[in-house]
């Protein structure tokens, strides 16, 4: 019995003062143990650098479970790093948040049930595998922000280099293969995004990244970065392109970073440096983003209108980078990686049957709509006949109140889709709606101006003034007409475009049935 106790689970790796071995208290195999929570500490290289956003929710759940919670259902996994001066055990595979909560509850309540917890002790393997174990656990929960994962992956890379005793830089493919060998699969493309976030963006926009900015925004910024370089090179704008890009991005660092505003600032930088109008700069950057031809302005021989005629009067939209992809798709490394890199889906109103205040016009072909940017140039948007077929439709088509109600429904849906406030309803005059003044950028600004224009909402419309705050002119969003194509006409899906054209048709009908006097009740 003495020999059995002495050998199977415990090491004899410590020496006492007389030189004889004394048994370690650390098991040599995975072993369940009951342990004081104060004997355990967080993993010091925990990928999560900030408190879990669900901390309060998890704490309330543990507190509410009381004695009903099975302590062995989710035991902490702990280990101990050899030679660590801290005598405590540490979490080895996720569970840092749970440990902090248990320690906090024990300190706050003094309840004995929070003093100890069940753990699974696992002997130390390596720093790299311990960090990867934490990453795996966080991946299973899906609650680790992009920059935390990127920084942890960078840490893993350095640990692997130390293990291999090599100072040379690992290629993305080599690193991906080494991670796969250790049971953690990350594509080469995703490793590239992590590198860009850590090496380029984190020093420029730490606030945005630490507040959860994700991969889609990182990809879009990388696309803007590459496109800005291409345009500056084509225009011959000097060598400090990356410095200018860094300055623009860093001064826009905030928790809710506005990438549309960054794009407009880059266009302004191009416009000023190249001594061209903002329209040329916008077209050039848009073309570069989508892989189209960058037309270099010739300020000595062309004026602005000639330039616009040249770029819009011949060739296809593909030549200028607008038809292929509406968003700022990033330039990616050539890779055989099969990871899904689709960008965020564009907002949609749903099927045509969902449009408020409209009779159903959906056909069997409408069920398989594709975004308008993927529709061949020769196709057209279906046009619904305006000729009524029964008395009810005849009444709806000629009653101004009904037309205004339908117009408000559509305007409200379009405004909501763009993140704008609900329009005011004008059931007895005008075109049925007006927009409240509010700040807006990019897509929202274009939508605001289109709807305001349809509502007859302009300073010299005296009949409308009674329905608006007196200072509305001072609070309307700034507007660049060169963005209409890229922000609206090419971005909207077929259904969204149909909603807008139906609203235009309703405004025309109201103008017609009121004999051009919609503001006279």
XYZ file of C-alpha atoms in Angstrom:
521
model
C 0.000 0.000 0.000
C 2.835 2.366 0.824
C 4.378 1.809 -2.590
C 1.052 2.404 -4.342
C 0.560 5.679 -2.518
C 4.093 6.750 -3.298
C 4.157 6.211 -7.038
C 1.163 6.468 -9.337
C -0.090 10.043 -9.329
C 2.582 12.184 -7.741
C 6.041 13.292 -8.794
C 9.164 13.070 -6.705
C 10.787 16.125 -8.205
C 11.613 18.232 -5.181
C 14.590 18.027 -2.855
C 14.534 18.792 0.833
C 17.450 20.130 2.831
C 18.957 16.674 3.385
C 18.991 15.924 -0.331
C 16.207 13.335 -0.252
C 13.238 13.623 -2.557
C 9.879 14.770 -1.248
C 6.679 14.095 -3.188
C 5.173 17.003 -5.107
C 1.556 17.847 -4.529
C 0.972 18.218 -8.271
C -0.664 15.217 -9.965
C 1.074 13.763 -13.030
C -2.174 12.952 -14.856
C -5.495 14.735 -15.325
C -7.101 14.667 -11.901
C -10.329 16.120 -10.450
C -9.712 18.153 -7.322
C -11.596 20.337 -4.877
C -9.760 23.641 -4.540
C -10.150 27.026 -2.842
C -10.925 29.691 -5.436
C -8.198 31.864 -3.916
C -5.655 29.185 -4.832
C -6.351 29.795 -8.525
C -5.446 32.760 -10.714
C -6.274 33.885 -14.193
C -4.051 32.790 -17.043
C -1.570 35.636 -17.397
C -1.706 35.516 -21.216
C -5.503 35.351 -21.423
C -6.547 36.392 -24.961
C -9.452 38.384 -23.532
C -7.932 41.686 -22.420
C -11.144 43.330 -21.232
C -13.988 42.153 -19.050
C -16.463 39.826 -20.724
C -19.460 41.815 -21.984
C -21.712 39.127 -20.447
C -19.985 39.273 -17.049
C -23.036 40.514 -15.129
C -25.299 38.009 -16.868
C -22.985 35.080 -16.050
C -22.617 36.242 -12.449
C -26.381 36.460 -12.003
C -26.763 32.969 -13.459
C -24.200 31.453 -11.060
C -25.755 33.255 -8.104
C -29.269 32.147 -9.065
C -28.261 28.504 -9.569
C -27.463 28.131 -5.875
C -27.064 24.584 -4.654
C -28.855 23.263 -7.745
C -25.725 23.727 -9.874
C -23.783 20.547 -10.561
C -20.181 21.412 -9.602
C -18.793 18.750 -11.933
C -20.819 19.897 -14.935
C -18.418 22.722 -15.789
C -15.269 22.384 -13.655
C -12.387 24.743 -14.240
C -9.324 23.274 -15.910
C -6.153 24.348 -14.105
C -2.418 23.792 -14.394
C 0.831 25.091 -12.912
C 3.762 26.452 -14.882
C 7.078 24.862 -13.798
C 9.342 27.314 -12.018
C 6.610 29.938 -11.682
C 7.259 32.032 -8.548
C 3.497 32.346 -8.005
C 2.460 29.279 -5.970
C -1.140 29.405 -7.163
C -2.603 27.272 -9.911
C -3.838 29.012 -13.038
C -6.681 28.477 -15.467
C -5.398 26.509 -18.458
C -8.311 26.226 -20.901
C -10.830 29.025 -20.679
C -12.895 29.841 -17.609
C -11.134 33.047 -16.551
C -14.445 34.907 -16.346
C -16.031 32.166 -14.249
C -13.074 32.153 -11.859
C -13.251 35.934 -11.373
C -16.971 35.705 -10.643
C -16.530 32.908 -8.083
C -13.773 34.857 -6.335
C -15.927 37.981 -6.363
C -18.969 36.149 -4.955
C -16.872 34.538 -2.211
C -15.526 37.940 -1.227
C -18.934 39.657 -1.403
C -21.128 37.026 0.265
C -18.810 34.926 2.430
C -20.991 31.989 1.389
C -19.044 28.743 1.784
C -20.375 27.375 -1.487
C -18.310 29.974 -3.341
C -15.146 29.324 -1.319
C -14.225 26.162 -3.181
C -14.864 24.784 -6.634
C -14.202 21.579 -8.510
C -11.334 21.675 -10.978
C -9.579 19.315 -13.347
C -5.840 19.583 -12.876
C -3.769 18.933 -15.999
C 0.022 18.769 -15.928
C 1.816 21.589 -17.700
C 2.403 21.046 -21.415
C 3.788 24.221 -22.967
C 3.084 27.939 -23.122
C 1.986 27.676 -26.741
C -0.491 24.852 -26.171
C -1.915 26.556 -23.088
C -2.557 29.753 -25.034
C -4.102 27.766 -27.898
C -6.373 25.980 -25.397
C -7.707 29.351 -24.260
C -8.223 30.433 -27.868
C -10.147 27.243 -28.646
C -12.446 27.734 -25.664
C -13.131 31.340 -26.622
C -13.791 30.306 -30.223
C -16.404 27.812 -29.026
C -18.242 30.619 -27.254
C -17.682 33.049 -30.130
C -17.347 36.092 -27.893
C -13.731 37.165 -28.438
C -13.338 40.428 -30.336
C -11.256 40.496 -33.499
C -8.243 42.415 -32.179
C -7.961 40.222 -29.061
C -7.795 37.135 -31.240
C -5.331 38.805 -33.599
C -3.001 39.766 -30.739
C -3.238 36.275 -29.243
C -2.388 34.701 -32.604
C 0.631 37.003 -32.844
C 1.700 35.817 -29.385
C 1.334 32.193 -30.512
C 3.539 32.880 -33.529
C 6.307 34.253 -31.324
C 6.041 31.256 -28.984
C 6.324 28.844 -31.908
C 9.409 30.662 -33.157
C 10.944 30.350 -29.692
C 10.142 26.643 -29.593
C 11.802 26.167 -32.975
C 14.794 28.333 -31.990
C 14.471 30.201 -35.266
C 14.631 33.931 -35.795
C 13.414 33.818 -39.386
C 9.936 35.054 -40.180
C 7.280 32.396 -40.660
C 5.305 32.665 -43.878
C 1.525 32.681 -43.602
C 1.340 29.173 -45.029
C 4.032 27.818 -42.716
C 2.331 29.373 -39.715
C -1.076 28.040 -40.765
C 0.386 24.534 -41.139
C 2.082 24.688 -37.731
C -1.165 25.783 -36.082
C -3.011 22.947 -37.785
C -0.481 20.467 -36.407
C -1.309 21.774 -32.926
C -5.029 21.303 -33.443
C -5.946 24.909 -34.209
C -6.987 25.704 -37.759
C -6.729 29.231 -39.125
C -6.710 29.996 -42.834
C -3.857 31.807 -44.504
C -6.227 34.612 -45.563
C -7.445 35.172 -42.004
C -3.868 35.236 -40.719
C -3.229 38.013 -43.230
C -6.112 40.068 -41.787
C -4.792 39.493 -38.267
C -1.350 40.721 -39.335
C -2.784 43.853 -40.958
C -4.854 44.637 -37.862
C -1.879 44.219 -35.506
C 0.911 45.689 -37.643
C -0.925 48.602 -39.280
C -4.291 49.424 -37.744
C -3.851 48.893 -34.017
C -1.471 51.819 -33.624
C -3.860 54.035 -35.627
C -7.310 53.113 -34.291
C -6.931 51.350 -30.921
C -10.242 52.726 -29.653
C -12.240 51.351 -32.574
C -10.563 47.947 -32.423
C -10.807 47.639 -28.640
C -14.524 48.435 -28.904
C -15.156 45.471 -31.165
C -14.441 46.580 -34.720
C -14.513 43.354 -36.694
C -13.102 41.699 -39.747
C -15.484 43.303 -42.306
C -14.305 46.774 -41.278
C -10.663 45.649 -41.265
C -11.096 44.274 -44.782
C -12.749 47.475 -45.943
C -9.960 49.626 -44.516
C -7.371 47.396 -46.179
C -9.237 47.855 -49.458
C -9.268 51.636 -49.001
C -5.566 51.566 -48.136
C -4.637 49.645 -51.287
C -6.937 51.725 -53.490
C -5.556 54.981 -52.073
C -2.028 53.786 -52.862
C -3.026 52.867 -56.408
C -4.676 56.225 -57.089
C -1.779 58.198 -55.615
C 0.664 56.188 -57.700
C -1.392 56.701 -60.863
C -1.683 60.432 -60.167
C 2.002 60.737 -59.193
C 1.261 62.187 -55.765
C 4.531 61.468 -53.953
C 5.977 58.811 -51.700
C 4.325 59.463 -48.318
C 1.072 57.748 -49.255
C 1.028 55.478 -46.204
C 1.704 58.464 -43.947
C -1.264 60.373 -45.347
C -3.502 57.306 -45.022
C -2.358 56.806 -41.424
C -3.089 60.448 -40.564
C -6.606 60.274 -42.029
C -7.466 57.005 -40.298
C -5.987 57.893 -36.900
C -7.871 61.175 -36.589
C -11.120 59.242 -37.080
C -10.455 56.741 -34.281
C -13.588 56.346 -32.187
C -15.702 53.509 -30.830
C -18.215 53.767 -33.686
C -15.718 54.500 -36.438
C -17.246 55.896 -39.644
C -15.573 54.280 -42.651
C -17.680 56.296 -45.096
C -16.253 59.483 -43.608
C -12.720 58.089 -43.904
C -13.353 57.370 -47.569
C -14.547 60.918 -48.158
C -11.457 62.303 -46.423
C -9.228 60.160 -48.637
C -11.064 61.482 -51.691
C -10.485 65.014 -50.406
C -6.761 64.300 -49.950
C -6.581 63.071 -53.551
C -8.531 66.101 -54.782
C -6.248 68.593 -53.032
C -2.971 66.847 -53.866
C -3.873 66.232 -57.512
C -5.521 69.656 -57.922
C -8.676 68.078 -59.309
C -12.328 68.293 -58.334
C -13.789 65.929 -55.754
C -15.813 64.144 -58.436
C -12.689 63.011 -60.257
C -11.116 61.878 -56.997
C -14.241 59.920 -56.058
C -14.415 58.203 -59.444
C -10.724 57.312 -59.307
C -10.912 55.837 -55.812
C -14.080 53.924 -56.693
C -12.406 52.482 -59.779
C -9.349 51.435 -57.766
C -11.520 49.791 -55.121
C -13.233 47.626 -57.709
C -10.226 46.920 -59.903
C -11.262 49.208 -62.752
C -9.161 51.576 -64.818
C -7.994 54.681 -62.963
C -8.470 57.652 -65.270
C -5.758 60.238 -64.662
C -7.097 63.814 -64.934
C -5.459 66.236 -67.328
C -6.135 69.639 -65.804
C -4.544 71.447 -68.743
C -6.865 70.107 -71.421
C -10.106 69.047 -69.758
C -12.603 70.839 -67.644
C -14.836 69.058 -65.171
C -17.791 68.572 -67.521
C -15.605 67.203 -70.304
C -14.085 64.773 -67.848
C -17.479 63.568 -66.623
C -18.731 63.213 -70.194
C -15.696 61.118 -71.012
C -16.175 58.819 -68.036
C -19.930 58.396 -68.271
C -20.633 58.709 -71.964
C -18.644 55.732 -73.194
C -17.605 52.355 -71.953
C -19.361 50.294 -69.297
C -19.608 50.888 -65.581
C -17.174 48.018 -65.132
C -14.477 50.196 -66.688
C -14.719 52.576 -63.736
C -15.173 50.105 -60.922
C -18.829 50.602 -60.047
C -20.710 47.662 -61.535
C -18.668 44.798 -60.177
C -18.933 45.382 -56.431
C -20.674 48.113 -54.515
C -18.725 47.801 -51.247
C -15.036 48.393 -50.738
C -13.970 44.799 -51.327
C -10.443 44.383 -50.115
C -7.522 43.298 -52.231
C -6.558 39.888 -50.926
C -3.474 37.785 -51.306
C -3.709 35.115 -54.003
C -4.614 32.030 -52.012
C -6.059 28.573 -52.367
C -7.888 29.178 -49.123
C -11.551 28.255 -49.252
C -12.751 30.372 -46.376
C -15.951 32.306 -46.991
C -14.979 35.931 -47.543
C -18.408 37.289 -48.436
C -18.967 40.821 -47.188
C -21.882 41.887 -45.029
C -25.252 41.529 -46.728
C -26.829 44.739 -47.933
C -30.075 45.730 -46.217
C -33.300 44.845 -47.975
C -36.967 45.671 -47.610
C -37.862 42.006 -48.066
C -40.195 40.686 -50.724
C -42.428 42.964 -52.708
C -45.420 41.670 -50.739
C -43.884 43.201 -47.611
C -43.970 46.761 -48.957
C -46.429 48.768 -46.846
C -49.500 50.189 -48.487
C -48.961 48.453 -51.831
C -51.052 45.917 -53.741
C -49.252 42.682 -54.486
C -47.405 42.675 -57.786
C -45.076 39.750 -57.079
C -44.675 37.269 -59.878
C -42.917 33.939 -59.871
C -39.828 35.656 -61.229
C -39.755 38.150 -58.352
C -39.028 35.394 -55.829
C -35.471 34.945 -57.072
C -34.301 38.550 -57.115
C -30.570 39.200 -57.100
C -28.922 42.478 -56.081
C -29.051 45.043 -58.840
C -25.263 45.063 -59.122
C -25.378 41.420 -60.181
C -28.054 41.951 -62.818
C -26.891 42.123 -66.441
C -26.943 45.592 -67.915
C -29.536 44.556 -70.455
C -32.087 43.544 -67.833
C -34.647 45.986 -66.546
C -36.678 46.466 -63.415
C -40.254 45.232 -63.887
C -42.701 48.071 -64.250
C -46.122 47.729 -62.708
C -48.928 49.003 -64.867
C -50.556 52.124 -63.515
C -53.867 51.383 -65.200
C -56.449 50.346 -62.605
C -58.475 47.225 -63.346
C -61.379 47.673 -60.933
C -63.295 50.491 -59.158
C -61.389 50.024 -55.891
C -58.090 50.523 -57.664
C -59.579 53.483 -59.556
C -60.473 55.119 -56.242
C -57.049 54.406 -54.747
C -55.343 55.836 -57.822
C -57.211 59.159 -57.737
C -57.791 59.904 -54.047
C -54.971 62.219 -52.837
C -55.321 61.039 -49.228
C -54.809 57.404 -50.217
C -51.880 58.298 -52.436
C -50.271 60.336 -49.646
C -50.710 57.465 -47.187
C -49.017 55.076 -49.603
C -46.222 57.586 -50.196
C -45.633 57.961 -46.455
C -45.498 54.166 -46.015
C -42.833 53.809 -48.683
C -40.846 56.843 -47.507
C -40.897 55.534 -43.926
C -39.628 52.129 -45.046
C -36.841 53.627 -47.165
C -35.834 56.000 -44.344
C -35.789 53.211 -41.749
C -33.644 51.051 -44.000
C -31.079 53.878 -44.154
C -31.166 54.479 -40.389
C -33.074 57.769 -40.648
C -35.872 58.970 -38.392
C -39.471 58.272 -39.330
C -40.794 61.008 -41.651
C -43.594 63.302 -40.548
C -46.939 62.375 -42.052
C -48.831 64.965 -44.112
C -52.136 63.243 -44.885
C -53.921 66.370 -46.121
C -51.319 68.297 -48.098
C -48.091 68.025 -50.016
C -46.807 64.607 -51.025
C -47.689 62.855 -47.794
C -44.416 63.151 -45.910
C -41.506 65.384 -44.936
C -38.149 64.494 -43.386
C -36.957 65.946 -40.120
C -33.549 67.639 -40.253
C -30.843 65.354 -38.905
C -27.134 64.748 -39.462
C -26.276 61.897 -41.781
C -23.277 60.624 -43.703
C -22.644 58.557 -46.800
C -25.552 56.349 -47.813
C -27.937 57.898 -45.269
C -27.215 61.411 -46.550
C -27.961 60.377 -50.126
C -31.236 58.749 -49.063
C -32.203 61.839 -47.022
C -31.723 64.169 -49.978
C -33.553 61.916 -52.402
C -36.575 61.665 -50.105
C -36.477 65.368 -49.222
C -36.370 66.217 -52.903
C -39.426 64.055 -53.601
C -41.238 65.692 -50.679
C -40.648 69.125 -52.206
C -38.533 69.927 -49.182
C -36.426 72.933 -50.153
C -35.990 76.431 -48.685
C -38.185 78.272 -51.187
C -41.168 75.994 -50.586
C -43.128 78.362 -48.375
C -46.094 75.995 -48.050
C -43.872 73.387 -46.422
C -42.282 75.736 -43.889
C -45.138 75.308 -41.407
C -44.379 71.599 -41.122
C -40.669 71.943 -40.328
C -38.541 73.357 -37.506
C -37.447 76.915 -38.391
C -33.750 76.022 -38.469
C -34.050 72.874 -40.579
C -31.867 74.300 -43.345
C -28.945 74.549 -40.929
C -29.150 70.888 -39.924
C -29.595 68.982 -43.138
C -26.802 66.551 -44.028
C -24.075 67.584 -46.416
C -24.447 66.028 -49.812
C -22.088 65.084 -52.627
C -24.039 64.387 -55.846
C -21.172 62.283 -57.160
C -22.038 59.673 -54.528
C -25.576 59.057 -55.795
C -24.595 56.256 -58.155
C -22.296 54.385 -55.792
C -24.328 54.981 -52.624
C -27.847 54.483 -54.015
C -28.459 53.392 -57.572
C -25.802 50.674 -57.629
C -26.095 49.719 -53.976
C -29.833 49.129 -53.701
C -31.246 45.690 -54.395
C -33.936 45.288 -57.070
C -36.658 45.410 -54.416
C -35.235 48.551 -52.840
C -34.973 50.195 -56.245
C -38.589 49.255 -57.002
C -39.656 50.810 -53.697
C -37.979 54.063 -54.663
C -39.408 54.118 -58.189
C -42.885 53.379 -56.812
C -42.484 56.335 -54.477
C -41.519 58.507 -57.445
C -44.615 57.261 -59.289
C -46.812 58.096 -56.291
C -45.381 61.615 -56.077
C -46.099 62.066 -59.785
C -49.649 60.795 -59.269
C -50.236 63.193 -56.367
C -48.936 66.051 -58.490
C -51.266 64.997 -61.288
C -54.486 64.493 -59.313
C -53.962 67.787 -57.451
C -53.409 69.532 -60.790
C -49.946 70.650 -59.752
C -51.114 72.186 -56.466
C -50.411 69.497 -53.829
C -50.048 72.060 -51.023
C -53.585 73.417 -51.441
C -55.977 71.341 -49.347
